Short mmCIF file of C-alpha atoms in Angstrom, two decimals:
data_model
loop_
_atom_site.label_atom_id
_atom_site.label_comp_id
_atom_site.label_asym_id
_atom_site.label_seq_id
_atom_site.Cartn_x
_atom_site.Cartn_y
_atom_site.Cartn_z
CA UNK A 1 30.51 -33.05 -7.30
CA UNK A 2 30.03 -36.46 -5.09
CA UNK A 3 32.61 -35.55 -2.53
CA UNK A 4 31.16 -31.33 -2.23
CA UNK A 5 31.82 -30.42 1.74
CA UNK A 6 29.33 -27.54 3.25
CA UNK A 7 31.51 -24.74 4.03
CA UNK A 8 29.47 -22.46 5.65
CA UNK A 9 31.21 -19.18 5.15
CA UNK A 10 31.80 -20.48 1.20
CA UNK A 11 28.27 -21.48 0.69
CA UNK A 12 26.26 -19.53 2.68
CA UNK A 13 25.81 -16.86 0.09
CA UNK A 14 24.80 -19.54 -2.19
CA UNK A 15 21.53 -20.37 0.43
CA UNK A 16 20.93 -16.71 0.36
CA UNK A 17 20.61 -15.95 -3.45
CA UNK A 18 19.21 -19.58 -4.39
CA UNK A 19 16.01 -18.16 -2.04
CA UNK A 20 15.65 -14.80 -3.65
CA UNK A 21 15.68 -16.60 -7.25
CA UNK A 22 19.21 -14.69 -7.93
CA UNK A 23 21.48 -17.72 -9.11
CA UNK A 24 22.33 -19.22 -12.63
CA UNK A 25 21.35 -23.29 -13.30
CA UNK A 26 25.08 -24.85 -12.48
CA UNK A 27 25.05 -22.97 -9.10
CA UNK A 28 21.42 -23.83 -8.16
CA UNK A 29 23.03 -27.51 -9.45
CA UNK A 30 25.45 -27.17 -6.51
CA UNK A 31 23.29 -26.02 -4.31
CA UNK A 32 21.30 -29.07 -4.47
CA UNK A 33 24.13 -31.31 -3.65
CA UNK A 34 24.79 -29.49 -0.75
CA UNK A 35 21.46 -29.81 0.45
CA UNK A 36 21.68 -33.61 0.27
CA UNK A 37 21.66 -34.83 3.35
CA UNK A 38 24.24 -33.03 4.78
CA UNK A 39 22.32 -31.70 7.67
CA UNK A 40 25.12 -29.02 9.26
CA UNK A 41 24.37 -27.48 5.14
CA UNK A 42 19.72 -27.90 5.64
CA UNK A 43 20.69 -26.43 8.96
CA UNK A 44 21.95 -23.55 7.49
CA UNK A 45 19.74 -23.12 5.10
CA UNK A 46 16.26 -23.16 7.42
CA UNK A 47 18.20 -20.14 9.19
CA UNK A 48 18.86 -18.08 6.47
CA UNK A 49 15.64 -18.84 4.82
CA UNK A 50 14.27 -17.86 8.31
CA UNK A 51 15.50 -14.50 8.90
CA UNK A 52 14.76 -13.85 5.16
CA UNK A 53 11.21 -14.68 5.82
CA UNK A 54 10.72 -12.76 9.24
CA UNK A 55 12.50 -9.60 7.18
CA UNK A 56 9.32 -10.25 4.26
CA UNK A 57 6.77 -10.26 6.68
CA UNK A 58 7.35 -7.07 8.30
CA UNK A 59 4.41 -4.98 8.89
CA UNK A 60 4.29 -2.84 5.02
CA UNK A 61 2.99 0.98 5.87
CA UNK A 62 0.78 3.27 3.85
CA UNK A 63 2.64 5.89 3.12
CA UNK A 64 0.25 9.35 4.63
CA UNK A 65 -2.36 10.33 2.32
CA UNK A 66 -1.37 14.34 2.44
CA UNK A 67 1.84 13.01 1.01
CA UNK A 68 0.42 12.55 -2.72
CA UNK A 69 -1.38 14.17 -5.00
CA UNK A 70 -5.36 13.61 -4.36
CA UNK A 71 -4.52 10.51 -1.84
CA UNK A 72 -7.89 9.96 -0.75
CA UNK A 73 -10.20 6.78 -2.35
CA UNK A 74 -13.57 8.79 -3.94
CA UNK A 75 -15.94 6.49 -5.96
CA UNK A 76 -13.49 3.11 -4.85
CA UNK A 77 -15.04 3.56 -0.80
CA UNK A 78 -18.33 2.70 -3.16
CA UNK A 79 -16.62 -0.39 -4.64
CA UNK A 80 -15.39 -0.88 -1.80
CA UNK A 81 -18.63 -1.80 -0.15
CA UNK A 82 -20.17 -3.69 -3.04
CA UNK A 83 -17.72 -5.89 -2.96
CA UNK A 84 -15.91 -5.13 -6.68
CA UNK A 85 -12.66 -4.35 -5.84
CA UNK A 86 -9.71 -7.50 -6.58
CA UNK A 87 -8.26 -8.43 -3.25
CA UNK A 88 -5.08 -6.58 -3.77
CA UNK A 89 -7.20 -3.29 -4.17
CA UNK A 90 -9.41 -4.47 -1.50
CA UNK A 91 -6.24 -4.81 0.46
CA UNK A 92 -4.50 -1.76 -0.47
CA UNK A 93 -7.71 0.21 0.29
CA UNK A 94 -7.80 -1.34 3.56
CA UNK A 95 -5.30 -0.04 3.92
CA UNK A 96 -5.48 3.22 3.37
CA UNK A 97 -8.70 3.40 5.38
CA UNK A 98 -7.27 2.37 8.60
CA UNK A 99 -4.61 5.05 8.40
CA UNK A 100 -6.93 8.05 6.86
CA UNK A 101 -9.75 9.80 9.23
CA UNK A 102 -11.48 11.37 6.40
CA UNK A 103 -11.92 8.49 4.12
CA UNK A 104 -13.54 6.51 7.38
CA UNK A 105 -15.43 8.67 8.07
CA UNK A 106 -16.94 8.84 4.33
CA UNK A 107 -17.32 5.00 4.46
CA UNK A 108 -19.05 5.24 7.21
CA UNK A 109 -21.56 7.98 5.89
CA UNK A 110 -21.63 6.05 2.54
CA UNK A 111 -22.31 2.61 4.35
CA UNK A 112 -24.99 4.35 6.36
CA UNK A 113 -26.76 5.48 3.35
CA UNK A 114 -26.26 2.29 1.63
CA UNK A 115 -28.06 0.66 4.11
CA UNK A 116 -30.81 2.92 4.28
CA UNK A 117 -31.51 2.53 0.82
CA UNK A 118 -31.14 -1.08 0.81
CA UNK A 119 -34.00 -1.32 3.51
CA UNK A 120 -35.98 0.69 1.70
CA UNK A 121 -39.69 -1.11 1.45
CA UNK A 122 -40.90 -2.30 -1.95
CA UNK A 123 -43.50 -0.22 -3.78
CA UNK A 124 -45.88 -1.61 -6.36
CA UNK A 125 -46.74 1.14 -8.52
CA UNK A 126 -50.85 1.31 -9.39
CA UNK A 127 -50.80 4.52 -11.16
CA UNK A 128 -51.48 4.91 -14.72
CA UNK A 129 -48.24 5.73 -16.89
CA UNK A 130 -49.74 7.57 -19.36
CA UNK A 131 -47.43 9.60 -22.17
CA UNK A 132 -49.47 12.61 -22.96
CA UNK A 133 -50.70 14.01 -26.11
CA UNK A 134 -48.89 17.22 -25.09
CA UNK A 135 -46.14 17.62 -23.75
CA UNK A 136 -46.23 19.33 -19.99
CA UNK A 137 -45.19 22.46 -19.47
CA UNK A 138 -41.49 23.46 -17.70
CA UNK A 139 -42.96 25.05 -14.95
CA UNK A 140 -45.44 22.44 -14.12
CA UNK A 141 -42.44 18.96 -14.61
CA UNK A 142 -39.91 21.33 -12.33
CA UNK A 143 -43.05 21.40 -9.68
CA UNK A 144 -43.63 17.63 -9.78
CA UNK A 145 -40.12 16.78 -9.43
CA UNK A 146 -39.54 18.30 -6.70
CA UNK A 147 -42.87 17.05 -4.82
CA UNK A 148 -41.79 13.56 -5.80
CA UNK A 149 -38.43 14.08 -4.61
CA UNK A 150 -39.19 15.57 -1.69
CA UNK A 151 -41.61 12.14 -1.14
CA UNK A 152 -38.95 10.48 -1.79
CA UNK A 153 -36.83 12.25 0.93
CA UNK A 154 -39.55 10.91 3.38
CA UNK A 155 -39.68 7.66 2.06
CA UNK A 156 -35.72 7.64 2.87
CA UNK A 157 -36.54 8.82 5.91
CA UNK A 158 -38.87 6.70 6.97
CA UNK A 159 -36.64 4.07 5.21
CA UNK A 160 -33.98 5.09 7.60
CA UNK A 161 -36.00 4.96 10.83
CA UNK A 162 -37.04 1.23 10.87
CA UNK A 163 -33.73 0.33 9.93
CA UNK A 164 -32.50 1.60 13.55
CA UNK A 165 -29.16 2.92 11.99
CA UNK A 166 -27.24 4.55 14.90
CA UNK A 167 -27.38 8.00 13.21
CA UNK A 168 -30.16 8.26 10.62
CA UNK A 169 -31.62 11.54 10.38
CA UNK A 170 -27.96 13.61 9.50
CA UNK A 171 -27.29 11.58 6.72
CA UNK A 172 -30.49 11.21 5.33
CA UNK A 173 -31.47 14.54 6.20
CA UNK A 174 -28.54 15.55 3.50
CA UNK A 175 -29.47 12.71 1.02
CA UNK A 176 -32.65 14.61 0.52
CA UNK A 177 -31.63 18.17 0.55
CA UNK A 178 -29.05 16.90 -2.43
CA UNK A 179 -31.53 15.19 -4.40
CA UNK A 180 -34.41 17.83 -4.52
CA UNK A 181 -31.45 19.41 -5.44
CA UNK A 182 -30.56 17.92 -7.78
CA UNK A 183 -34.45 17.49 -9.13
CA UNK A 184 -34.90 21.11 -9.48
CA UNK A 185 -31.81 22.11 -11.06
CA UNK A 186 -32.15 19.42 -14.09
CA UNK A 187 -34.92 20.04 -16.31
CA UNK A 188 -34.06 16.41 -17.49
CA UNK A 189 -33.87 14.41 -14.36
CA UNK A 190 -37.65 13.26 -12.83
CA UNK A 191 -38.02 10.43 -10.96
CA UNK A 192 -41.83 9.33 -12.61
CA UNK A 193 -42.69 10.02 -15.72
CA UNK A 194 -44.35 13.69 -16.36
CA UNK A 195 -47.83 12.38 -17.14
CA UNK A 196 -48.91 11.90 -13.35
CA UNK A 197 -51.22 14.60 -12.38
CA UNK A 198 -50.21 16.88 -9.17
CA UNK A 199 -52.43 20.03 -8.48
CA UNK A 200 -51.13 22.68 -9.82
CA UNK A 201 -50.61 25.45 -6.48
CA UNK B 1 11.97 -2.76 -16.08
CA UNK B 2 12.46 -1.16 -19.65
CA UNK B 3 9.22 1.20 -19.56
CA UNK B 4 8.22 2.60 -23.37
CA UNK B 5 7.32 5.88 -21.96
CA UNK B 6 7.49 8.64 -19.08
CA UNK B 7 5.04 8.34 -16.50
CA UNK B 8 4.10 11.25 -14.53
CA UNK B 9 4.83 12.27 -11.69
CA UNK B 10 1.39 11.94 -10.23
CA UNK B 11 1.62 8.91 -11.62
CA UNK B 12 5.31 7.98 -10.00
CA UNK B 13 3.55 8.66 -6.35
CA UNK B 14 0.90 6.93 -6.05
CA UNK B 15 2.83 3.83 -7.47
CA UNK B 16 5.77 4.27 -6.01
CA UNK B 17 5.01 6.43 -2.85
CA UNK B 18 4.04 3.60 -0.53
CA UNK B 19 7.66 1.63 -0.99
CA UNK B 20 9.28 4.69 -0.66
CA UNK B 21 7.87 5.37 2.34
CA UNK B 22 8.61 1.66 3.65
CA UNK B 23 11.93 1.33 2.31
CA UNK B 24 13.04 5.13 4.03
CA UNK B 25 11.31 4.38 7.51
CA UNK B 26 12.51 0.71 7.82
CA UNK B 27 16.38 2.31 7.05
CA UNK B 28 15.68 4.72 9.78
CA UNK B 29 12.82 3.07 12.03
CA UNK B 30 11.36 7.22 12.08
CA UNK B 31 7.52 8.02 10.34
CA UNK B 32 9.20 11.81 9.55
CA UNK B 33 12.09 10.65 8.24
CA UNK B 34 10.03 8.73 6.24
CA UNK B 35 7.80 11.08 5.32
CA UNK B 36 10.36 13.44 4.42
CA UNK B 37 12.23 11.15 2.28
CA UNK B 38 9.19 10.77 0.09
CA UNK B 39 8.39 14.71 -0.75
CA UNK B 40 12.17 14.84 -1.28
CA UNK B 41 12.13 12.25 -3.56
CA UNK B 42 8.78 12.84 -5.53
CA UNK B 43 10.24 16.66 -5.91
CA UNK B 44 13.55 15.13 -7.64
CA UNK B 45 10.42 13.07 -9.89
CA UNK B 46 8.91 16.10 -10.27
CA UNK B 47 12.04 18.28 -11.05
CA UNK B 48 14.30 15.02 -13.11
CA UNK B 49 11.02 13.87 -15.21
CA UNK B 50 11.24 16.00 -17.99
CA UNK B 51 15.41 15.05 -18.92
CA UNK B 52 14.64 11.17 -18.13
CA UNK B 53 15.20 8.83 -21.01
CA UNK B 54 13.40 6.16 -21.18
CA UNK B 55 15.42 3.55 -19.94
CA UNK B 56 15.04 1.58 -16.22
CA UNK B 57 13.08 3.30 -14.57
CA UNK B 58 13.15 1.66 -11.62
CA UNK B 59 16.71 1.75 -11.52
CA UNK B 60 16.53 5.87 -12.22
CA UNK B 61 13.99 6.00 -9.15
CA UNK B 62 15.41 3.98 -6.96
CA UNK B 63 19.04 5.70 -7.71
CA UNK B 64 17.25 9.48 -7.14
CA UNK B 65 15.16 7.80 -3.60
CA UNK B 66 18.60 6.80 -2.45
CA UNK B 67 20.78 9.77 -3.34
CA UNK B 68 18.11 11.33 -1.41
CA UNK B 69 17.95 9.08 1.37
CA UNK B 70 21.72 9.64 2.09
CA UNK B 71 21.97 13.37 1.36
CA UNK B 72 19.55 13.75 4.22
CA UNK B 73 21.08 11.77 6.57
CA UNK B 74 24.39 13.99 5.94
CA UNK B 75 21.63 17.16 6.54
CA UNK B 76 20.58 15.54 9.80
CA UNK B 77 23.32 13.36 11.23
CA UNK B 78 20.78 12.21 14.00
CA UNK B 79 19.71 8.38 15.46
CA UNK B 80 16.23 7.68 15.31
CA UNK B 81 14.28 8.65 17.82
CA UNK B 82 11.62 5.50 18.05
CA UNK B 83 11.54 2.26 16.54
CA UNK B 84 8.64 2.13 15.40
CA UNK B 85 5.51 4.49 15.46
CA UNK B 86 1.86 3.37 16.05
CA UNK B 87 0.74 2.87 13.24
CA UNK B 88 2.78 0.15 13.22
CA UNK B 89 0.09 -1.78 14.76
CA UNK B 90 -2.56 -1.48 11.95
CA UNK B 91 -0.90 -2.92 9.06
CA UNK B 92 -1.03 -6.33 10.20
CA UNK B 93 -3.88 -8.63 7.93
CA UNK B 94 -7.46 -8.73 8.65
CA UNK B 95 -8.91 -9.49 12.39
CA UNK B 96 -6.21 -11.04 14.20
CA UNK B 97 -6.87 -11.96 17.73
CA UNK B 98 -4.98 -9.91 20.20
CA UNK B 99 -2.41 -12.67 21.02
CA UNK B 100 -1.30 -12.92 17.22
CA UNK B 101 -0.90 -8.88 17.11
CA UNK B 102 0.82 -8.75 20.24
CA UNK B 103 3.29 -11.57 18.94
CA UNK B 104 3.94 -9.42 15.67
CA UNK B 105 4.51 -6.01 17.03
CA UNK B 106 7.09 -7.37 19.35
CA UNK B 107 8.53 -9.96 16.44
CA UNK B 108 8.43 -6.40 14.07
CA UNK B 109 10.31 -4.22 16.96
CA UNK B 110 12.38 -6.67 16.94
CA UNK B 111 13.37 -6.97 13.93
CA UNK B 112 13.37 -3.46 13.11
CA UNK B 113 15.55 -2.91 16.25
CA UNK B 114 17.87 -5.01 14.81
CA UNK B 115 18.19 -3.53 11.07
CA UNK B 116 19.25 -0.03 13.01
CA UNK B 117 22.13 -1.93 14.32
CA UNK B 118 23.29 -3.53 10.54
CA UNK B 119 26.44 -1.29 8.55
CA UNK B 120 24.58 0.94 6.55
CA UNK B 121 25.30 -0.84 2.72
CA UNK B 122 24.06 -4.03 4.54
CA UNK B 123 21.22 -2.27 6.11
CA UNK B 124 20.04 -0.85 2.68
CA UNK B 125 20.40 -4.20 0.37
CA UNK B 126 18.54 -6.41 3.21
CA UNK B 127 15.60 -3.59 2.49
CA UNK B 128 15.94 -3.05 -0.73
CA UNK B 129 15.89 -6.78 -1.42
CA UNK B 130 13.11 -7.68 1.70
CA UNK B 131 11.26 -4.82 2.12
CA UNK B 132 10.59 -2.79 -1.58
CA UNK B 133 11.59 -6.60 -3.71
CA UNK B 134 13.83 -5.25 -6.15
CA UNK B 135 16.56 -8.34 -7.55
CA UNK B 136 19.85 -8.19 -7.58
CA UNK B 137 20.50 -6.27 -10.49
CA UNK B 138 18.07 -3.63 -9.71
CA UNK B 139 19.67 -3.15 -6.26
CA UNK B 140 23.65 -2.96 -7.94
CA UNK B 141 22.09 -0.28 -10.07
CA UNK B 142 20.89 1.71 -7.72
CA UNK B 143 23.83 1.32 -5.77
CA UNK B 144 25.91 1.32 -8.37
CA UNK B 145 27.95 -1.14 -7.26
CA UNK B 146 28.43 -4.51 -8.70
CA UNK B 147 25.65 -7.67 -8.70
CA UNK B 148 28.06 -9.61 -6.85
CA UNK B 149 28.38 -7.42 -4.16
CA UNK B 150 24.75 -7.19 -3.14
CA UNK B 151 24.68 -10.54 -3.01
CA UNK B 152 27.54 -10.52 -0.56
CA UNK B 153 25.84 -7.54 1.15
CA UNK B 154 22.60 -9.17 1.43
CA UNK B 155 23.83 -12.43 2.87
CA UNK B 156 25.99 -10.95 5.28
CA UNK B 157 23.13 -8.78 6.57
CA UNK B 158 20.79 -11.37 6.70
CA UNK B 159 23.61 -13.36 8.99
CA UNK B 160 24.32 -10.34 11.19
CA UNK B 161 20.44 -10.40 11.79
CA UNK B 162 20.70 -13.51 12.83
CA UNK B 163 23.27 -13.48 15.08
CA UNK B 164 21.08 -10.34 16.86
CA UNK B 165 17.86 -11.71 16.54
CA UNK B 166 17.08 -15.89 18.63
CA UNK B 167 13.25 -17.50 18.14
CA UNK B 168 13.19 -20.94 16.65
CA UNK B 169 13.17 -21.92 13.46
#
């Protein structure tokens, strides 16, 4: 093998397959010997490697979401905002967001809501939260929950206004509405312990 | 790749939709044709999955993709209308400088234009290898040719591209 002479037509194909990791061990040995000090072989090898690299660096397109079943991102958007996606998934989601106007809008809304919640001031509880001896009537608990829900909604609005977001009222109004609706609709959903006394209407 | 189970067509859509789209896009330079191919392939996959026998799923899928693509060409018989879609400018990575973006666009424009000038067999082999990322064995199975033919086509395709493109090594 010592007098192996490089021939572009004969050996160039070996170089391409070597770059793709598709050679047998014997063929790898041949390539190594060809590249050992032969300037023409090295030049050919580098040139092929260069074109292969350029091909592999071509930008990759995201398939239009409308072509896929339920192509949107769903709860991955929140995980994306919180930095909880691993690198590959993060890249994939980023690409989808670039291509999908619906997910871009949803991401912006989630981000504003996230900022609003995180900018709320801390609250120190001074109220007594003893559990009553007798269960609070269901009707009254719903009123309490609704009242607290409204208070929470107001707090959210204040918090967002302090945060200085561009268009906070729409988002927070929506959040507050959903929050109150949930508090009213779910008997088991209460923000504060039921022992807090609120005057019945 | 030998799979022990058969995926649903939704799995196939999410897992391979992007690869199929990029395969078609790089072969045609046309985003509409690429979208048409994704739809056609997913339709064929949905119809074909009930009769699919677990084995080399990728080989099966890419054979379907290739056949759908060639059927589409036979139907349309028209040349690509544009070299790159607007979306190409967005998929370049995180926060590149404007100069880097422009350079990448120019480069990908040039490479795409050169790809479209390759004879189909060479273009297909190069795209399946360098864009889709299949092995020579998988390409041979998809194209129904010997592995040695795949190796030759990839090399000749790259050499032709090199002749059409000029840049410093």
